[in-house]
mmCIF file of C-alpha atoms in Angstrom:
data_model
loop_
_atom_site.group_PDB
_atom_site.id
_atom_site.type_symbol
_atom_site.label_atom_id
_atom_site.label_comp_id
_atom_site.label_asym_id
_atom_site.label_seq_id
_atom_site.Cartn_x
_atom_site.Cartn_y
_atom_site.Cartn_z
ATOM 1 C CA UNK A 173 29.400 138.765 79.229
ATOM 2 C CA UNK A 174 31.630 138.556 76.173
ATOM 3 C CA UNK A 175 35.186 138.430 76.174
ATOM 4 C CA UNK A 176 37.062 141.191 74.395
ATOM 5 C CA UNK A 177 39.293 140.270 71.452
ATOM 6 C CA UNK A 178 42.592 140.056 73.152
ATOM 7 C CA UNK A 179 40.835 137.742 76.003
ATOM 8 C CA UNK A 180 39.349 135.390 73.464
ATOM 9 C CA UNK A 181 42.641 135.273 71.591
ATOM 10 C CA UNK A 182 44.476 134.294 74.785
ATOM 11 C CA UNK A 183 41.835 131.693 75.688
ATOM 12 C CA UNK A 184 42.091 130.186 72.007
ATOM 13 C CA UNK A 185 45.828 130.295 72.487
ATOM 14 C CA UNK A 186 45.654 128.237 75.466
ATOM 15 C CA UNK A 187 43.406 125.691 73.722
ATOM 16 C CA UNK A 188 45.648 125.609 70.863
ATOM 17 C CA UNK A 189 48.399 125.062 73.187
ATOM 18 C CA UNK A 190 46.882 122.134 74.721
ATOM 19 C CA UNK A 191 45.642 120.410 71.329
ATOM 20 C CA UNK A 192 49.461 120.784 70.404
ATOM 21 C CA UNK A 193 50.354 119.420 73.856
ATOM 22 C CA UNK A 194 48.198 116.556 73.714
ATOM 23 C CA UNK A 195 49.237 115.602 70.254
ATOM 24 C CA UNK A 196 52.960 115.495 71.383
ATOM 25 C CA UNK A 197 52.874 113.608 74.909
ATOM 26 C CA UNK A 198 49.741 112.738 75.477
ATOM 27 C CA UNK A 199 46.384 113.574 77.842
ATOM 28 C CA UNK A 200 48.840 113.351 81.088
ATOM 29 C CA UNK A 201 50.739 116.195 80.051
ATOM 30 C CA UNK A 202 47.830 118.509 80.095
ATOM 31 C CA UNK A 203 48.434 120.564 83.285
ATOM 32 C CA UNK A 204 47.489 124.101 83.759
ATOM 33 C CA UNK A 205 50.913 125.098 84.560
ATOM 34 C CA UNK A 206 52.533 123.396 81.332
ATOM 35 C CA UNK A 207 50.025 124.826 79.130
ATOM 36 C CA UNK A 208 50.599 128.351 80.624
ATOM 37 C CA UNK A 209 54.234 127.777 80.055
ATOM 38 C CA UNK A 210 54.082 126.791 76.537
ATOM 39 C CA UNK A 211 51.607 129.882 75.953
ATOM 40 C CA UNK A 212 53.884 132.266 77.633
ATOM 41 C CA UNK A 213 51.869 133.344 80.158
ATOM 42 C CA UNK A 214 51.860 133.374 84.000
ATOM 43 C CA UNK A 215 50.728 129.982 85.543
ATOM 44 C CA UNK A 216 47.708 131.587 87.015
ATOM 45 C CA UNK A 217 46.515 133.424 83.542
ATOM 46 C CA UNK A 218 44.687 130.049 82.365
ATOM 47 C CA UNK A 219 42.356 130.224 85.478
ATOM 48 C CA UNK A 220 40.734 133.394 84.292
ATOM 49 C CA UNK A 221 39.428 131.523 81.446
ATOM 50 C CA UNK A 222 39.221 127.883 82.654
ATOM 51 C CA UNK A 223 38.220 128.180 86.564
ATOM 52 C CA UNK A 224 39.154 124.203 86.595
ATOM 53 C CA UNK A 225 41.697 121.947 85.194
ATOM 54 C CA UNK A 226 38.717 120.053 83.910
ATOM 55 C CA UNK A 227 37.285 122.959 82.002
ATOM 56 C CA UNK A 228 40.356 123.333 79.930
ATOM 57 C CA UNK A 229 40.672 119.690 79.315
ATOM 58 C CA UNK A 230 37.006 120.039 77.833
ATOM 59 C CA UNK A 231 37.805 122.673 75.954
ATOM 60 C CA UNK A 232 40.531 120.962 74.369
ATOM 61 C CA UNK A 233 38.466 117.588 73.601
ATOM 62 C CA UNK A 234 35.866 119.695 71.995
ATOM 63 C CA UNK A 235 38.574 120.509 69.446
ATOM 64 C CA UNK A 236 38.966 116.864 68.788
ATOM 65 C CA UNK A 237 35.334 116.037 68.405
ATOM 66 C CA UNK A 238 34.769 119.023 66.315
ATOM 67 C CA UNK A 239 37.655 117.502 63.698
ATOM 68 C CA UNK A 240 36.288 114.025 64.070
ATOM 69 C CA UNK A 241 32.613 115.443 63.503
ATOM 70 C CA UNK A 242 34.018 117.137 60.152
ATOM 71 C CA UNK A 243 35.584 113.937 59.114
ATOM 72 C CA UNK A 244 32.640 111.671 59.794
ATOM 73 C CA UNK A 245 30.254 114.128 58.103
ATOM 74 C CA UNK A 246 32.862 114.223 55.057
ATOM 75 C CA UNK A 247 32.729 110.341 55.048
ATOM 76 C CA UNK A 248 29.092 109.874 54.936
ATOM 77 C CA UNK A 249 28.752 112.660 52.437
ATOM 78 C CA UNK A 250 25.272 113.034 51.161
ATOM 79 C CA UNK A 251 24.219 110.122 53.005
ATOM 80 C CA UNK A 252 22.856 108.075 49.827
ATOM 81 C CA UNK A 253 24.914 105.123 49.981
ATOM 82 C CA UNK A 254 23.887 101.995 51.762
ATOM 83 C CA UNK A 255 23.798 102.300 55.741
ATOM 84 C CA UNK A 256 26.500 99.666 55.408
ATOM 85 C CA UNK A 257 28.868 101.517 53.060
ATOM 86 C CA UNK A 258 27.860 104.706 55.546
ATOM 87 C CA UNK A 259 29.035 102.493 58.516
ATOM 88 C CA UNK A 260 32.228 101.331 56.586
ATOM 89 C CA UNK A 261 33.115 104.721 55.734
ATOM 90 C CA UNK A 262 32.619 106.335 59.515
ATOM 91 C CA UNK A 263 34.609 103.258 60.880
ATOM 92 C CA UNK A 264 37.243 104.018 58.755
ATOM 93 C CA UNK A 265 37.336 107.671 59.728
ATOM 94 C CA UNK A 266 37.060 106.692 63.372
ATOM 95 C CA UNK A 267 40.110 104.306 63.219
ATOM 96 C CA UNK A 268 42.273 106.644 61.338
ATOM 97 C CA UNK A 269 41.284 109.581 63.475
ATOM 98 C CA UNK A 270 42.255 107.448 66.295
ATOM 99 C CA UNK A 271 45.335 105.954 65.362
ATOM 100 C CA UNK A 272 46.816 109.351 63.810
ATOM 101 C CA UNK A 273 45.806 111.391 66.888
ATOM 102 C CA UNK A 274 46.221 108.997 70.029
ATOM 103 C CA UNK A 275 46.499 111.427 72.704
ATOM 104 C CA UNK A 276 43.373 113.622 71.762
ATOM 105 C CA UNK A 277 41.539 110.064 71.078
ATOM 106 C CA UNK A 278 42.322 109.302 74.605
ATOM 107 C CA UNK A 279 41.245 112.568 76.287
ATOM 108 C CA UNK A 280 37.940 112.827 74.065
ATOM 109 C CA UNK A 281 36.729 109.369 75.289
ATOM 110 C CA UNK A 282 37.875 109.510 79.113
ATOM 111 C CA UNK A 283 34.348 110.748 80.231
ATOM 112 C CA UNK A 284 35.472 109.341 83.666
ATOM 113 C CA UNK A 285 37.875 112.053 83.664
ATOM 114 C CA UNK A 286 36.100 114.773 81.850
ATOM 115 C CA UNK A 287 32.854 114.435 83.600
ATOM 116 C CA UNK A 288 31.006 115.427 80.387
ATOM 117 C CA UNK A 289 27.709 115.844 81.542
ATOM 118 C CA UNK A 290 28.696 118.916 83.548
ATOM 119 C CA UNK A 291 31.201 120.245 81.188
ATOM 120 C CA UNK A 292 29.025 120.190 77.846
ATOM 121 C CA UNK A 293 31.217 117.345 76.289
ATOM 122 C CA UNK A 294 27.794 115.230 75.734
ATOM 123 C CA UNK A 295 26.391 117.919 73.396
ATOM 124 C CA UNK A 296 29.583 117.000 71.007
ATOM 125 C CA UNK A 297 30.004 113.397 71.493
ATOM 126 C CA UNK A 298 26.513 111.997 71.815
ATOM 127 C CA UNK A 299 25.590 113.401 68.304
ATOM 128 C CA UNK A 300 28.520 111.260 66.662
ATOM 129 C CA UNK A 301 27.229 108.166 68.804
ATOM 130 C CA UNK A 302 23.892 109.240 67.374
ATOM 131 C CA UNK A 303 24.667 109.150 63.617
ATOM 132 C CA UNK A 304 26.226 105.404 64.417
ATOM 133 C CA UNK A 305 22.960 104.446 66.264
ATOM 134 C CA UNK A 306 20.760 105.580 63.219
ATOM 135 C CA UNK A 307 23.023 103.895 60.686
ATOM 136 C CA UNK A 308 23.114 100.725 62.381
ATOM 137 C CA UNK A 309 19.270 100.851 63.189
ATOM 138 C CA UNK A 310 18.951 101.290 59.377
ATOM 139 C CA UNK A 311 21.193 98.262 58.570
ATOM 140 C CA UNK A 312 19.641 96.247 60.921
ATOM 141 C CA UNK A 313 15.945 97.297 61.927
ATOM 142 C CA UNK A 314 15.539 93.970 63.972
ATOM 143 C CA UNK A 315 17.880 94.882 66.527
ATOM 144 C CA UNK A 316 18.466 97.344 69.517
ATOM 145 C CA UNK A 317 20.385 99.738 67.460
ATOM 146 C CA UNK A 318 21.842 101.748 70.623
ATOM 147 C CA UNK A 319 23.060 98.451 72.030
ATOM 148 C CA UNK A 320 24.764 97.143 68.866
ATOM 149 C CA UNK A 321 26.230 100.385 68.286
ATOM 150 C CA UNK A 322 27.873 100.488 71.618
ATOM 151 C CA UNK A 323 29.275 97.081 71.036
ATOM 152 C CA UNK A 324 30.386 98.026 67.756
ATOM 153 C CA UNK A 325 32.139 101.417 68.984
ATOM 154 C CA UNK A 326 33.569 99.055 72.057
ATOM 155 C CA UNK A 327 34.952 96.664 69.114
ATOM 156 C CA UNK A 328 36.529 99.609 67.170
ATOM 157 C CA UNK A 329 38.176 101.107 70.203
ATOM 158 C CA UNK A 330 39.662 97.851 71.043
ATOM 159 C CA UNK A 331 40.942 97.549 67.283
ATOM 160 C CA UNK A 332 42.379 101.167 68.136
ATOM 161 C CA UNK A 333 44.199 100.238 71.098
ATOM 162 C CA UNK A 334 45.705 96.659 70.285
ATOM 163 C CA UNK A 335 46.665 98.189 66.868
ATOM 164 C CA UNK A 336 48.570 100.709 68.723
ATOM 165 C CA UNK A 337 50.107 98.304 70.982
ATOM 166 C CA UNK A 338 51.076 95.927 67.910
ATOM 167 C CA UNK A 339 49.243 93.024 68.974
ATOM 168 C CA UNK A 340 46.558 92.986 66.317
ATOM 169 C CA UNK A 341 49.316 92.894 63.655
ATOM 170 C CA UNK A 342 51.080 90.054 65.598
ATOM 171 C CA UNK A 343 48.003 88.027 66.087
ATOM 172 C CA UNK A 344 46.453 88.161 62.589
ATOM 173 C CA UNK A 345 49.251 88.966 60.523
ATOM 174 C CA UNK A 346 47.377 91.980 59.256
ATOM 175 C CA UNK A 347 49.180 94.941 58.151
ATOM 176 C CA UNK A 348 46.085 96.915 57.670
ATOM 177 C CA UNK A 349 43.185 97.642 59.955
ATOM 178 C CA UNK A 350 40.511 97.489 56.780
ATOM 179 C CA UNK A 351 39.736 93.769 57.038
ATOM 180 C CA UNK A 352 39.380 94.047 60.767
ATOM 181 C CA UNK A 353 36.824 96.726 60.504
ATOM 182 C CA UNK A 354 34.976 94.436 57.976
ATOM 183 C CA UNK A 355 35.191 91.700 60.211
ATOM 184 C CA UNK A 356 33.790 93.981 63.344
ATOM 185 C CA UNK A 357 30.772 95.303 61.095
ATOM 186 C CA UNK A 358 30.114 91.429 59.612
ATOM 187 C CA UNK A 359 30.249 90.261 63.701
ATOM 188 C CA UNK A 360 27.593 93.246 64.549
ATOM 189 C CA UNK A 361 25.379 93.487 61.527
ATOM 190 C CA UNK A 362 25.805 90.077 59.882
ATOM 191 C CA UNK A 363 27.963 89.190 56.871
ATOM 192 C CA UNK A 364 27.290 91.712 54.069
ATOM 193 C CA UNK A 365 26.585 89.518 51.192
ATOM 194 C CA UNK A 366 23.458 87.893 53.440
ATOM 195 C CA UNK A 367 21.859 91.510 53.879
#
């Protein structure tokens, strides 16, 4: 059963409001009641489109994955650059997205909170990880690409968190995350000059 245009419009507006709210106040602010209030509808209205809070959070997170996916696609471009160059571009886009969108980033990767297997988020998040696995596998055919990609992703996530807290700047004296990205790639893929 498809939604009428006004219903689809309200569903989209609720998600839009959620995207704005997570950007302004973080994932903890995303309550059905607050989203309804900001959308100018009764507090029960969101339940017609999102029977559970998790379904609404999932719809909001999907917007973040769509944006990150588009940025990743643009960064990789036509795929003719070396796997290492593509990984560098992808890592930079990932770090920029995370640092520019901390609330959305936190929501997107809280699979414990979102129960991603039940809400379809795996369909949006795993393809991005698949790109990372593919590129790692092409850069280092001698390793378990899935595990190395997972370790690299965890490393990037750590850079995001520690950078946001100001810890990495203090510890390293860095004023830009790019040298940290290059060091992470060297740690997981080996020094660039040797490859």
